[in-house]
XYZ file of C-alpha atoms in Angstrom:
308
model
C -4.557 -50.520 -52.896
C -5.478 -52.392 -49.735
C -1.847 -52.928 -48.816
C -1.138 -49.176 -49.148
C -4.124 -48.085 -47.032
C -3.201 -50.366 -44.126
C 0.195 -48.757 -43.408
C -1.449 -45.317 -43.642
C -4.030 -46.324 -41.020
C -1.295 -47.656 -38.758
C 0.668 -44.439 -39.226
C -2.373 -42.316 -38.394
C -3.150 -44.453 -35.347
C 0.459 -44.154 -34.176
C 0.399 -40.374 -34.612
C -2.885 -40.139 -32.690
C -1.535 -42.234 -29.837
C 1.655 -40.147 -29.786
C -0.394 -36.945 -29.673
C -2.534 -38.263 -26.818
C 0.544 -39.353 -24.878
C 2.105 -35.950 -25.524
C -0.989 -34.150 -24.228
C -1.064 -36.372 -21.155
C 2.601 -35.619 -20.494
C 2.035 -31.882 -20.905
C -0.964 -32.091 -18.568
C 1.057 -34.054 -16.036
C 3.916 -31.527 -16.186
C 1.419 -28.658 -15.836
C -0.206 -30.223 -12.764
C 3.192 -31.057 -11.276
C 4.382 -27.466 -11.767
C 1.146 -26.165 -10.263
C 1.482 -28.432 -7.231
C 5.188 -27.723 -6.653
C 4.744 -24.009 -7.367
C 1.829 -23.725 -4.947
C 3.754 -25.497 -2.183
C 6.799 -23.323 -2.829
C 4.743 -20.097 -2.889
C 2.961 -20.973 0.364
C 6.272 -21.701 2.088
C 8.007 -18.544 0.815
C 5.103 -16.194 1.531
C 4.447 -17.639 4.997
C 8.167 -17.372 5.834
C 8.277 -13.726 4.765
C 5.137 -12.846 6.713
C 6.591 -14.533 9.791
C 10.005 -12.871 9.404
C 8.273 -9.496 9.092
C 6.434 -10.075 12.362
C 3.101 -9.554 10.598
C 1.603 -13.006 11.151
C -1.109 -11.660 13.523
C -2.086 -8.996 10.960
C -2.119 -10.784 7.576
C -4.704 -13.491 6.914
C -5.605 -15.255 3.688
C -7.888 -18.083 2.618
C -5.623 -19.816 0.109
C -2.710 -19.425 -2.325
C -2.873 -20.471 -5.967
C -0.031 -20.709 -8.488
C -0.161 -20.171 -12.256
C 2.465 -22.384 -13.969
C 2.163 -20.418 -17.230
C 3.111 -17.039 -15.741
C 4.924 -18.393 -12.641
C 2.865 -16.086 -10.427
C 1.378 -16.920 -7.000
C -1.873 -15.283 -5.896
C -3.307 -14.861 -2.399
C -7.096 -15.072 -2.234
C -9.495 -13.478 0.293
C -6.807 -11.495 2.126
C -7.469 -9.371 5.205
C -5.086 -6.965 6.960
C -5.542 -6.371 10.678
C -7.976 -8.029 13.045
C -9.293 -11.193 11.410
C -12.949 -10.420 12.171
C -12.865 -6.657 11.515
C -9.710 -5.885 9.493
C -8.562 -2.499 8.225
C -8.690 -3.725 4.629
C -9.964 -6.710 2.670
C -8.689 -7.822 -0.730
C -10.311 -10.302 -3.086
C -6.797 -11.183 -4.252
C -3.155 -10.087 -4.163
C -1.062 -11.253 -7.097
C 2.750 -11.426 -7.070
C 4.069 -10.689 -10.563
C 7.605 -11.359 -9.309
C 8.309 -14.593 -7.492
C 9.037 -14.172 -3.759
C 12.328 -15.974 -4.446
C 13.847 -12.730 -5.736
C 12.597 -10.675 -2.786
C 13.016 -7.787 -1.902
C 11.964 -6.910 -5.449
C 8.176 -6.657 -5.387
C 5.597 -6.326 -8.126
C 2.146 -6.771 -6.602
C -1.305 -6.237 -8.073
C -4.328 -6.221 -5.786
C -8.100 -5.906 -5.928
C -10.156 -4.609 -3.004
C -12.944 -6.879 -1.813
C -16.102 -4.828 -2.355
C -18.448 -7.312 -0.692
C -20.326 -6.122 2.390
C -18.148 -7.559 5.129
C -17.222 -6.045 8.518
C -14.248 -3.683 8.546
C -12.425 -1.898 11.361
C -14.075 1.154 12.889
C -11.347 3.498 11.605
C -11.798 2.223 8.051
C -15.577 2.611 8.237
C -15.180 6.159 9.531
C -12.854 7.109 6.639
C -15.239 5.522 4.140
C -18.135 7.487 5.632
C -16.143 10.717 5.277
C -15.386 9.834 1.649
C -19.052 9.005 1.042
C -18.544 5.393 -0.016
C -20.353 2.372 1.412
C -18.147 -0.276 -0.206
C -14.438 -0.012 -0.982
C -14.131 -0.927 -4.659
C -11.021 -0.556 -6.758
C -7.601 -1.931 -7.542
C -3.936 -1.024 -7.341
C -0.339 -2.015 -7.931
C 2.844 -1.703 -5.867
C 6.246 -1.953 -7.547
C 9.575 -1.810 -5.707
C 12.877 -2.298 -7.535
C 16.140 -2.350 -5.551
C 19.405 -1.666 -7.377
C 22.406 -1.774 -5.094
C 21.705 0.650 -2.242
C 18.976 2.454 -4.196
C 15.263 1.587 -4.153
C 12.744 2.897 -6.657
C 9.079 2.367 -5.682
C 5.631 3.274 -6.967
C 2.074 2.781 -5.724
C -0.956 3.154 -7.999
C -4.506 3.235 -6.603
C -7.781 3.515 -8.513
C -10.756 3.675 -6.134
C -14.307 4.105 -7.399
C -16.058 7.337 -6.293
C -12.762 8.614 -4.874
C -10.127 8.980 -7.589
C -6.762 7.824 -8.885
C -3.544 8.196 -6.907
C 0.037 7.693 -8.059
C 2.791 7.781 -5.424
C 6.462 7.380 -6.359
C 9.709 7.489 -4.386
C 13.407 6.993 -4.891
C 15.686 6.544 -1.887
C 19.189 5.503 -0.886
C 20.026 3.066 1.912
C 22.882 4.505 4.000
C 23.168 1.822 6.688
C 24.970 -1.417 5.827
C 22.869 -3.245 8.446
C 19.601 -1.884 7.077
C 16.795 -4.381 6.401
C 14.178 -3.472 3.811
C 12.032 -6.224 5.252
C 12.102 -4.525 8.662
C 11.391 -1.122 7.105
C 8.235 -2.403 5.425
C 7.015 -4.181 8.550
C 7.786 -1.153 10.764
C 5.979 1.122 8.302
C 2.868 -1.087 8.359
C 2.996 -1.345 12.134
C 3.439 2.420 12.646
C 0.632 3.121 10.176
C -1.640 0.670 11.987
C -0.873 2.339 15.326
C -1.232 5.847 13.897
C 2.395 6.666 14.722
C 4.015 7.405 11.357
C 6.150 10.038 13.076
C 8.143 7.132 14.530
C 9.649 6.336 11.103
C 12.100 9.297 11.028
C 13.173 8.388 14.565
C 13.811 4.749 13.642
C 15.338 5.343 10.215
C 16.374 9.016 10.270
C 20.035 8.340 9.440
C 19.475 5.131 7.458
C 17.438 6.508 4.546
C 17.925 9.463 2.210
C 15.249 10.516 -0.284
C 16.151 11.555 -3.821
C 12.557 12.343 -4.690
C 9.001 11.818 -3.545
C 5.921 12.625 -5.611
C 2.217 12.010 -5.815
C -0.533 12.859 -8.264
C -4.228 12.697 -7.366
C -6.988 12.704 -9.989
C -10.299 13.487 -8.295
C -13.386 11.399 -9.047
C -15.949 12.708 -6.578
C -14.077 12.734 -3.258
C -13.604 16.508 -3.047
C -17.190 17.389 -3.890
C -18.461 14.991 -1.206
C -16.175 16.242 1.569
C -16.428 19.934 0.634
C -19.774 20.348 -1.183
C -19.728 24.160 -0.933
C -16.222 24.787 -2.223
C -17.489 26.943 -5.109
C -18.051 29.651 -2.483
C -14.482 29.512 -1.145
C -12.875 31.758 -3.814
C -11.254 34.756 -2.137
C -12.733 33.622 1.164
C -10.385 35.031 3.822
C -11.571 32.574 6.458
C -10.767 29.622 4.190
C -7.309 31.006 3.359
C -6.628 31.677 7.044
C -7.635 28.111 7.923
C -5.394 26.666 5.190
C -2.411 28.774 6.288
C -2.852 27.642 9.888
C -2.979 24.034 8.689
C 0.174 24.561 6.610
C 1.927 26.078 9.625
C 0.881 23.233 11.937
C 2.100 20.574 9.504
C 5.545 22.178 9.375
C 5.379 23.044 5.690
C 5.834 26.798 6.026
C 5.280 29.668 8.506
C 1.757 31.041 8.560
C 2.276 34.315 6.661
C 5.166 33.240 4.420
C 5.249 33.318 0.615
C 5.320 29.518 0.608
C 2.177 29.336 2.766
C 0.409 31.775 0.428
C 1.314 29.618 -2.593
C 0.288 26.301 -1.011
C -3.013 27.739 0.268
C -3.809 29.211 -3.166
C -3.129 25.890 -4.918
C -5.267 23.932 -2.466
C -8.080 26.465 -2.801
C -7.941 26.250 -6.615
C -8.165 22.459 -6.374
C -11.164 22.644 -4.045
C -12.950 24.987 -6.444
C -12.119 22.958 -9.565
C -11.207 19.453 -8.313
C -9.305 17.824 -11.163
C -5.658 17.011 -10.548
C -3.405 17.848 -7.599
C 0.326 17.205 -8.052
C 3.034 17.234 -5.406
C 6.759 16.641 -5.715
C 9.844 16.836 -3.525
C 13.077 16.877 -5.526
C 16.059 18.200 -3.551
C 19.336 18.775 -5.423
C 20.946 16.167 -3.158
C 19.375 13.181 -1.404
C 17.990 14.322 1.947
C 17.912 12.204 5.129
C 14.698 11.520 7.030
C 16.329 13.068 10.103
C 16.889 16.297 8.151
C 13.270 16.273 7.017
C 12.200 15.964 10.656
C 14.331 18.997 11.538
C 12.785 20.989 8.674
C 9.338 19.971 9.919
C 10.136 21.175 13.430
C 11.429 24.491 12.008
C 8.319 24.873 9.821
C 10.461 25.055 6.683
C 9.711 21.650 5.148
C 8.322 23.026 1.862
C 11.240 25.310 1.020
C 14.016 23.286 2.655
C 13.238 20.070 0.775
C 12.365 21.852 -2.481
C 8.743 20.776 -2.634
C 6.241 21.861 -5.245
C 2.448 21.706 -5.129
C 0.265 22.514 -8.113
C -3.426 22.206 -9.034
C -4.175 21.702 -12.714
């Protein structure tokens, strides 16, 4: 009996040592992957920020890397001036490695802590009636040949949920998606979004553009007396003038009447506002600019606006 028990003890000891060595090896591989992945992510992300010309605008505290999901995450990110940025994020997570850029799948969480923000951001927050920007979102962009399908989802507390989608064709062989994104951020920061059709008017054609907004308190805060706007001629006149000035439709047109009625219905019963632009053929940004100048953007690009 003693001779049989001894080999069993040796076998158990050997198995235990093997298991411990195996765990140590797995731990070592995990740490090695984490170290190499973090170094790689830092290099790739820094290179892309530099190539985009956004180094002065994008700041982060650190980058971590998850070896299990192969995803890098930026922590404590600020966009704009380092001391008073336009936006702050607690983290931005890349679900797709930067190595396969320009495909992007990014999840982000706004930093709701009381930290200084840019004056423009504070003014917009005051209008919306929020003291701290709390919420999360996701941006997904999938290129396939010369076509790019993108979506942006935002869920902001006390404001609402927004879904924005687009599908566009790239018409210029020398076009750089990297430059488009950096130019868009720069023009947005400078308040000059009208520069985009000038820069890329003949390089991009839109198949469709749509957004859906689910209200969660924003409308009632900005327009607290909207229940009294039904059949209010002054309100309708104001909306039609706004529609005319934004190039959607002439002041007294059927299209202006429809848009004004839908906006008024949404203000009275703020639930969901849906917008879509789906032309039969892809339409260039330059053509959209012409439609805007002719005040025929709504009809010419086959837009639709509905409150539900």
